[in-house]
Amino acid sequence: MAQVRVERTESGFVARNDRGAEVVMGGGDEQGAFTPVELLLAALGGCNIVTVEPLTAKRGHRLVRLAMTVQAEKVESTKLGPITVTYDVELPEGDEKADEVFRAVAHRVEEKYCTVSRALRENTEVRLELPEVP
């Protein structure tokens, strides 16, 4: 099970996991803070890239540079339009097969192995549980 705790702090909001990592969040005006939408995009990019990297390397094609930009525009005040993932790669010099392997792996990861991509694409149900208040 994946789990984070999100809470208000004196200076804004923070998300923490059980391993001690923290991400500072805000509404968009705060320096040094991600918005929730930016975190969604980061989760999508992170899920893809941390899966693509070891799979290409395992096949003997470690990429010199592997980065990506993930972007989306709001089409309504609370709705995103299509999300675009744009890779930025540098292939190893003299490795003719690296591009083919990278492209195959990147497509397969996005379609089948990235949990975040699948959750977005398949409209994962969100359940809201509110505490009982006296």
PDB file of C-alpha atoms in Angstrom:
ATOM      1  CA  MET A   1       0.000   0.000   0.000  1.00  0.00           C
ATOM      2  CA  ALA A   2       1.230   3.494  -0.788  1.00  0.00           C
ATOM      3  CA  GLN A   3       0.537   6.190   1.770  1.00  0.00           C
ATOM      4  CA  VAL A   4       1.468   9.799   2.503  1.00  0.00           C
ATOM      5  CA  ARG A   5       0.296  12.180   5.181  1.00  0.00           C
ATOM      6  CA  VAL A   6      -0.572  15.713   4.107  1.00  0.00           C
ATOM      7  CA  GLU A   7      -1.003  18.400   6.721  1.00  0.00           C
ATOM      8  CA  ARG A   8      -1.119  22.129   7.240  1.00  0.00           C
ATOM      9  CA  THR A   9       1.971  23.618   8.870  1.00  0.00           C
ATOM     10  CA  GLU A  10       2.813  27.103  10.144  1.00  0.00           C
ATOM     11  CA  SER A  11       4.212  28.028   6.724  1.00  0.00           C
ATOM     12  CA  GLY A  12       1.888  26.137   4.357  1.00  0.00           C
ATOM     13  CA  PHE A  13       1.355  22.457   3.660  1.00  0.00           C
ATOM     14  CA  VAL A  14       3.614  19.415   3.614  1.00  0.00           C
ATOM     15  CA  ALA A  15       3.329  15.813   2.432  1.00  0.00           C
ATOM     16  CA  ARG A  16       5.420  13.176   4.238  1.00  0.00           C
ATOM     17  CA  ASN A  17       6.001   9.496   3.723  1.00  0.00           C
ATOM     18  CA  ASP A  18       6.995   6.865   6.289  1.00  0.00           C
ATOM     19  CA  ARG A  19      10.624   6.989   5.099  1.00  0.00           C
ATOM     20  CA  GLY A  20      11.054  10.612   6.191  1.00  0.00           C
ATOM     21  CA  ALA A  21      10.795  12.357   2.815  1.00  0.00           C
ATOM     22  CA  GLU A  22       8.910  15.645   2.649  1.00  0.00           C
ATOM     23  CA  VAL A  23       7.438  17.752  -0.140  1.00  0.00           C
ATOM     24  CA  VAL A  24       6.323  21.322   0.542  1.00  0.00           C
ATOM     25  CA  MET A  25       3.073  22.368  -1.134  1.00  0.00           C
ATOM     26  CA  GLY A  26       1.211  25.591  -1.677  1.00  0.00           C
ATOM     27  CA  GLY A  27      -1.330  27.311  -3.856  1.00  0.00           C
ATOM     28  CA  GLY A  28       1.125  28.558  -6.460  1.00  0.00           C
ATOM     29  CA  ASP A  29       2.446  31.817  -5.021  1.00  0.00           C
ATOM     30  CA  GLU A  30       4.843  30.359  -2.447  1.00  0.00           C
ATOM     31  CA  GLN A  31       8.539  30.111  -3.332  1.00  0.00           C
ATOM     32  CA  GLY A  32      10.051  26.659  -2.882  1.00  0.00           C
ATOM     33  CA  ALA A  33       6.700  24.862  -2.943  1.00  0.00           C
ATOM     34  CA  PHE A  34       4.947  22.628  -5.456  1.00  0.00           C
ATOM     35  CA  THR A  35       1.268  22.993  -6.289  1.00  0.00           C
ATOM     36  CA  PRO A  36      -0.784  19.788  -6.071  1.00  0.00           C
ATOM     37  CA  VAL A  37      -1.073  19.741  -9.897  1.00  0.00           C
ATOM     38  CA  GLU A  38       2.712  20.021 -10.231  1.00  0.00           C
ATOM     39  CA  LEU A  39       3.058  17.083  -7.851  1.00  0.00           C
ATOM     40  CA  LEU A  40       0.652  15.060  -9.990  1.00  0.00           C
ATOM     41  CA  LEU A  41       2.777  15.820 -13.055  1.00  0.00           C
ATOM     42  CA  ALA A  42       5.963  15.005 -11.119  1.00  0.00           C
ATOM     43  CA  ALA A  43       4.448  11.700  -9.993  1.00  0.00           C
ATOM     44  CA  LEU A  44       3.622  10.797 -13.593  1.00  0.00           C
ATOM     45  CA  GLY A  45       7.080  11.735 -14.829  1.00  0.00           C
ATOM     46  CA  GLY A  46       8.808  10.087 -11.904  1.00  0.00           C
ATOM     47  CA  CYS A  47       6.883   6.857 -12.312  1.00  0.00           C
ATOM     48  CA  ASN A  48       7.841   6.655 -15.973  1.00  0.00           C
ATOM     49  CA  ILE A  49      11.488   7.673 -15.682  1.00  0.00           C
ATOM     50  CA  VAL A  50      12.390   5.512 -12.670  1.00  0.00           C
ATOM     51  CA  THR A  51      11.026   2.525 -14.583  1.00  0.00           C
ATOM     52  CA  VAL A  52      12.494   3.357 -18.007  1.00  0.00           C
ATOM     53  CA  GLU A  53      16.037   3.978 -16.735  1.00  0.00           C
ATOM     54  CA  PRO A  54      16.799   0.572 -15.222  1.00  0.00           C
ATOM     55  CA  LEU A  55      15.057  -1.289 -18.050  1.00  0.00           C
ATOM     56  CA  THR A  56      17.114   0.394 -20.783  1.00  0.00           C
ATOM     57  CA  ALA A  57      20.302  -0.043 -18.744  1.00  0.00           C
ATOM     58  CA  LYS A  58      19.471  -3.709 -18.092  1.00  0.00           C
ATOM     59  CA  ARG A  59      19.275  -4.212 -21.854  1.00  0.00           C
ATOM     60  CA  GLY A  60      22.797  -2.791 -22.175  1.00  0.00           C
ATOM     61  CA  HIS A  61      21.850   0.704 -23.344  1.00  0.00           C
ATOM     62  CA  ARG A  62      22.457   3.132 -20.471  1.00  0.00           C
ATOM     63  CA  LEU A  63      21.477   6.539 -21.813  1.00  0.00           C
ATOM     64  CA  VAL A  64      23.941   9.415 -21.388  1.00  0.00           C
ATOM     65  CA  ARG A  65      21.105  11.816 -20.494  1.00  0.00           C
ATOM     66  CA  LEU A  66      17.585  10.856 -19.486  1.00  0.00           C
ATOM     67  CA  ALA A  67      15.180  13.616 -18.486  1.00  0.00           C
ATOM     68  CA  MET A  68      11.629  14.656 -19.271  1.00  0.00           C
ATOM     69  CA  THR A  69       9.198  17.521 -19.109  1.00  0.00           C
ATOM     70  CA  VAL A  70       5.616  16.790 -18.087  1.00  0.00           C
ATOM     71  CA  GLN A  71       3.006  19.448 -18.774  1.00  0.00           C
ATOM     72  CA  ALA A  72      -0.722  20.016 -18.894  1.00  0.00           C
ATOM     73  CA  GLU A  73      -2.995  23.003 -19.134  1.00  0.00           C
ATOM     74  CA  LYS A  74      -6.136  23.529 -17.177  1.00  0.00           C
ATOM     75  CA  VAL A  75      -9.108  23.420 -19.552  1.00  0.00           C
ATOM     76  CA  GLU A  76     -11.442  24.396 -16.723  1.00  0.00           C
ATOM     77  CA  SER A  77     -10.663  25.778 -13.282  1.00  0.00           C
ATOM     78  CA  THR A  78     -10.602  22.256 -11.819  1.00  0.00           C
ATOM     79  CA  LYS A  79      -9.921  20.096 -14.882  1.00  0.00           C
ATOM     80  CA  LEU A  80      -6.717  19.295 -16.751  1.00  0.00           C
ATOM     81  CA  GLY A  81      -6.491  18.794 -20.475  1.00  0.00           C
ATOM     82  CA  PRO A  82      -4.241  16.133 -21.982  1.00  0.00           C
ATOM     83  CA  ILE A  83      -0.925  15.594 -20.227  1.00  0.00           C
ATOM     84  CA  THR A  84       2.164  15.616 -22.444  1.00  0.00           C
ATOM     85  CA  VAL A  85       5.342  13.769 -21.459  1.00  0.00           C
ATOM     86  CA  THR A  86       8.354  14.891 -23.499  1.00  0.00           C
ATOM     87  CA  TYR A  87      11.576  12.960 -23.100  1.00  0.00           C
ATOM     88  CA  ASP A  88      15.008  14.569 -23.418  1.00  0.00           C
ATOM     89  CA  VAL A  89      17.626  11.891 -24.061  1.00  0.00           C
ATOM     90  CA  GLU A  90      21.181  11.606 -25.237  1.00  0.00           C
ATOM     91  CA  LEU A  91      22.080   8.239 -26.683  1.00  0.00           C
ATOM     92  CA  PRO A  92      25.438   6.557 -26.092  1.00  0.00           C
ATOM     93  CA  GLU A  93      27.811   7.307 -28.940  1.00  0.00           C
ATOM     94  CA  GLY A  94      28.169   4.419 -31.372  1.00  0.00           C
ATOM     95  CA  ASP A  95      25.179   2.494 -29.966  1.00  0.00           C
ATOM     96  CA  GLU A  96      22.846   2.168 -32.971  1.00  0.00           C
ATOM     97  CA  LYS A  97      20.303   0.042 -31.116  1.00  0.00           C
ATOM     98  CA  ALA A  98      19.898   2.352 -28.076  1.00  0.00           C
ATOM     99  CA  ASP A  99      17.225   4.526 -29.704  1.00  0.00           C
ATOM    100  CA  GLU A 100      15.113   1.519 -30.688  1.00  0.00           C
ATOM    101  CA  VAL A 101      15.404  -0.021 -27.209  1.00  0.00           C
ATOM    102  CA  PHE A 102      14.640   3.283 -25.463  1.00  0.00           C
ATOM    103  CA  ARG A 103      11.526   3.915 -27.581  1.00  0.00           C
ATOM    104  CA  ALA A 104      10.168   0.399 -27.079  1.00  0.00           C
ATOM    105  CA  VAL A 105      10.783   0.511 -23.328  1.00  0.00           C
ATOM    106  CA  ALA A 106       9.314   4.030 -22.918  1.00  0.00           C
ATOM    107  CA  HIS A 107       6.111   3.059 -24.749  1.00  0.00           C
ATOM    108  CA  ARG A 108       5.729  -0.204 -22.832  1.00  0.00           C
ATOM    109  CA  VAL A 109       6.344   1.497 -19.470  1.00  0.00           C
ATOM    110  CA  GLU A 110       3.775   4.226 -20.121  1.00  0.00           C
ATOM    111  CA  GLU A 111       1.166   1.780 -21.409  1.00  0.00           C
ATOM    112  CA  LYS A 112       1.584  -1.075 -18.923  1.00  0.00           C
ATOM    113  CA  TYR A 113       4.018  -0.548 -16.071  1.00  0.00           C
ATOM    114  CA  CYS A 114       3.659   3.003 -14.750  1.00  0.00           C
ATOM    115  CA  THR A 115       1.115   2.836 -11.934  1.00  0.00           C
ATOM    116  CA  VAL A 116       0.475   6.585 -12.088  1.00  0.00           C
ATOM    117  CA  SER A 117      -0.205   6.527 -15.854  1.00  0.00           C
ATOM    118  CA  ARG A 118      -2.618   3.653 -15.410  1.00  0.00           C
ATOM    119  CA  ALA A 119      -4.385   5.355 -12.487  1.00  0.00           C
ATOM    120  CA  LEU A 120      -4.926   8.500 -14.555  1.00  0.00           C
ATOM    121  CA  ARG A 121      -5.919   6.681 -17.716  1.00  0.00           C
ATOM    122  CA  GLU A 122      -8.270   4.231 -16.008  1.00  0.00           C
ATOM    123  CA  ASN A 123      -9.987   6.780 -13.753  1.00  0.00           C
ATOM    124  CA  THR A 124      -9.059   5.235 -10.421  1.00  0.00           C
ATOM    125  CA  GLU A 125     -11.829   5.662  -7.867  1.00  0.00           C
ATOM    126  CA  VAL A 126     -11.195   8.135  -5.051  1.00  0.00           C
ATOM    127  CA  ARG A 127     -12.988   7.414  -1.766  1.00  0.00           C
ATOM    128  CA  LEU A 128     -13.477  10.179   0.775  1.00  0.00           C
ATOM    129  CA  GLU A 129     -13.605   9.148   4.445  1.00  0.00           C
ATOM    130  CA  LEU A 130     -14.617  11.830   6.905  1.00  0.00           C
ATOM    131  CA  PRO A 131     -14.335  11.469  10.686  1.00  0.00           C
ATOM    132  CA  GLU A 132     -17.346  11.159  12.903  1.00  0.00           C
ATOM    133  CA  VAL A 133     -17.744  14.396  14.860  1.00  0.00           C
ATOM    134  CA  PRO A 134     -19.837  14.657  18.000  1.00  0.00           C
TER     135      PRO A 134
END
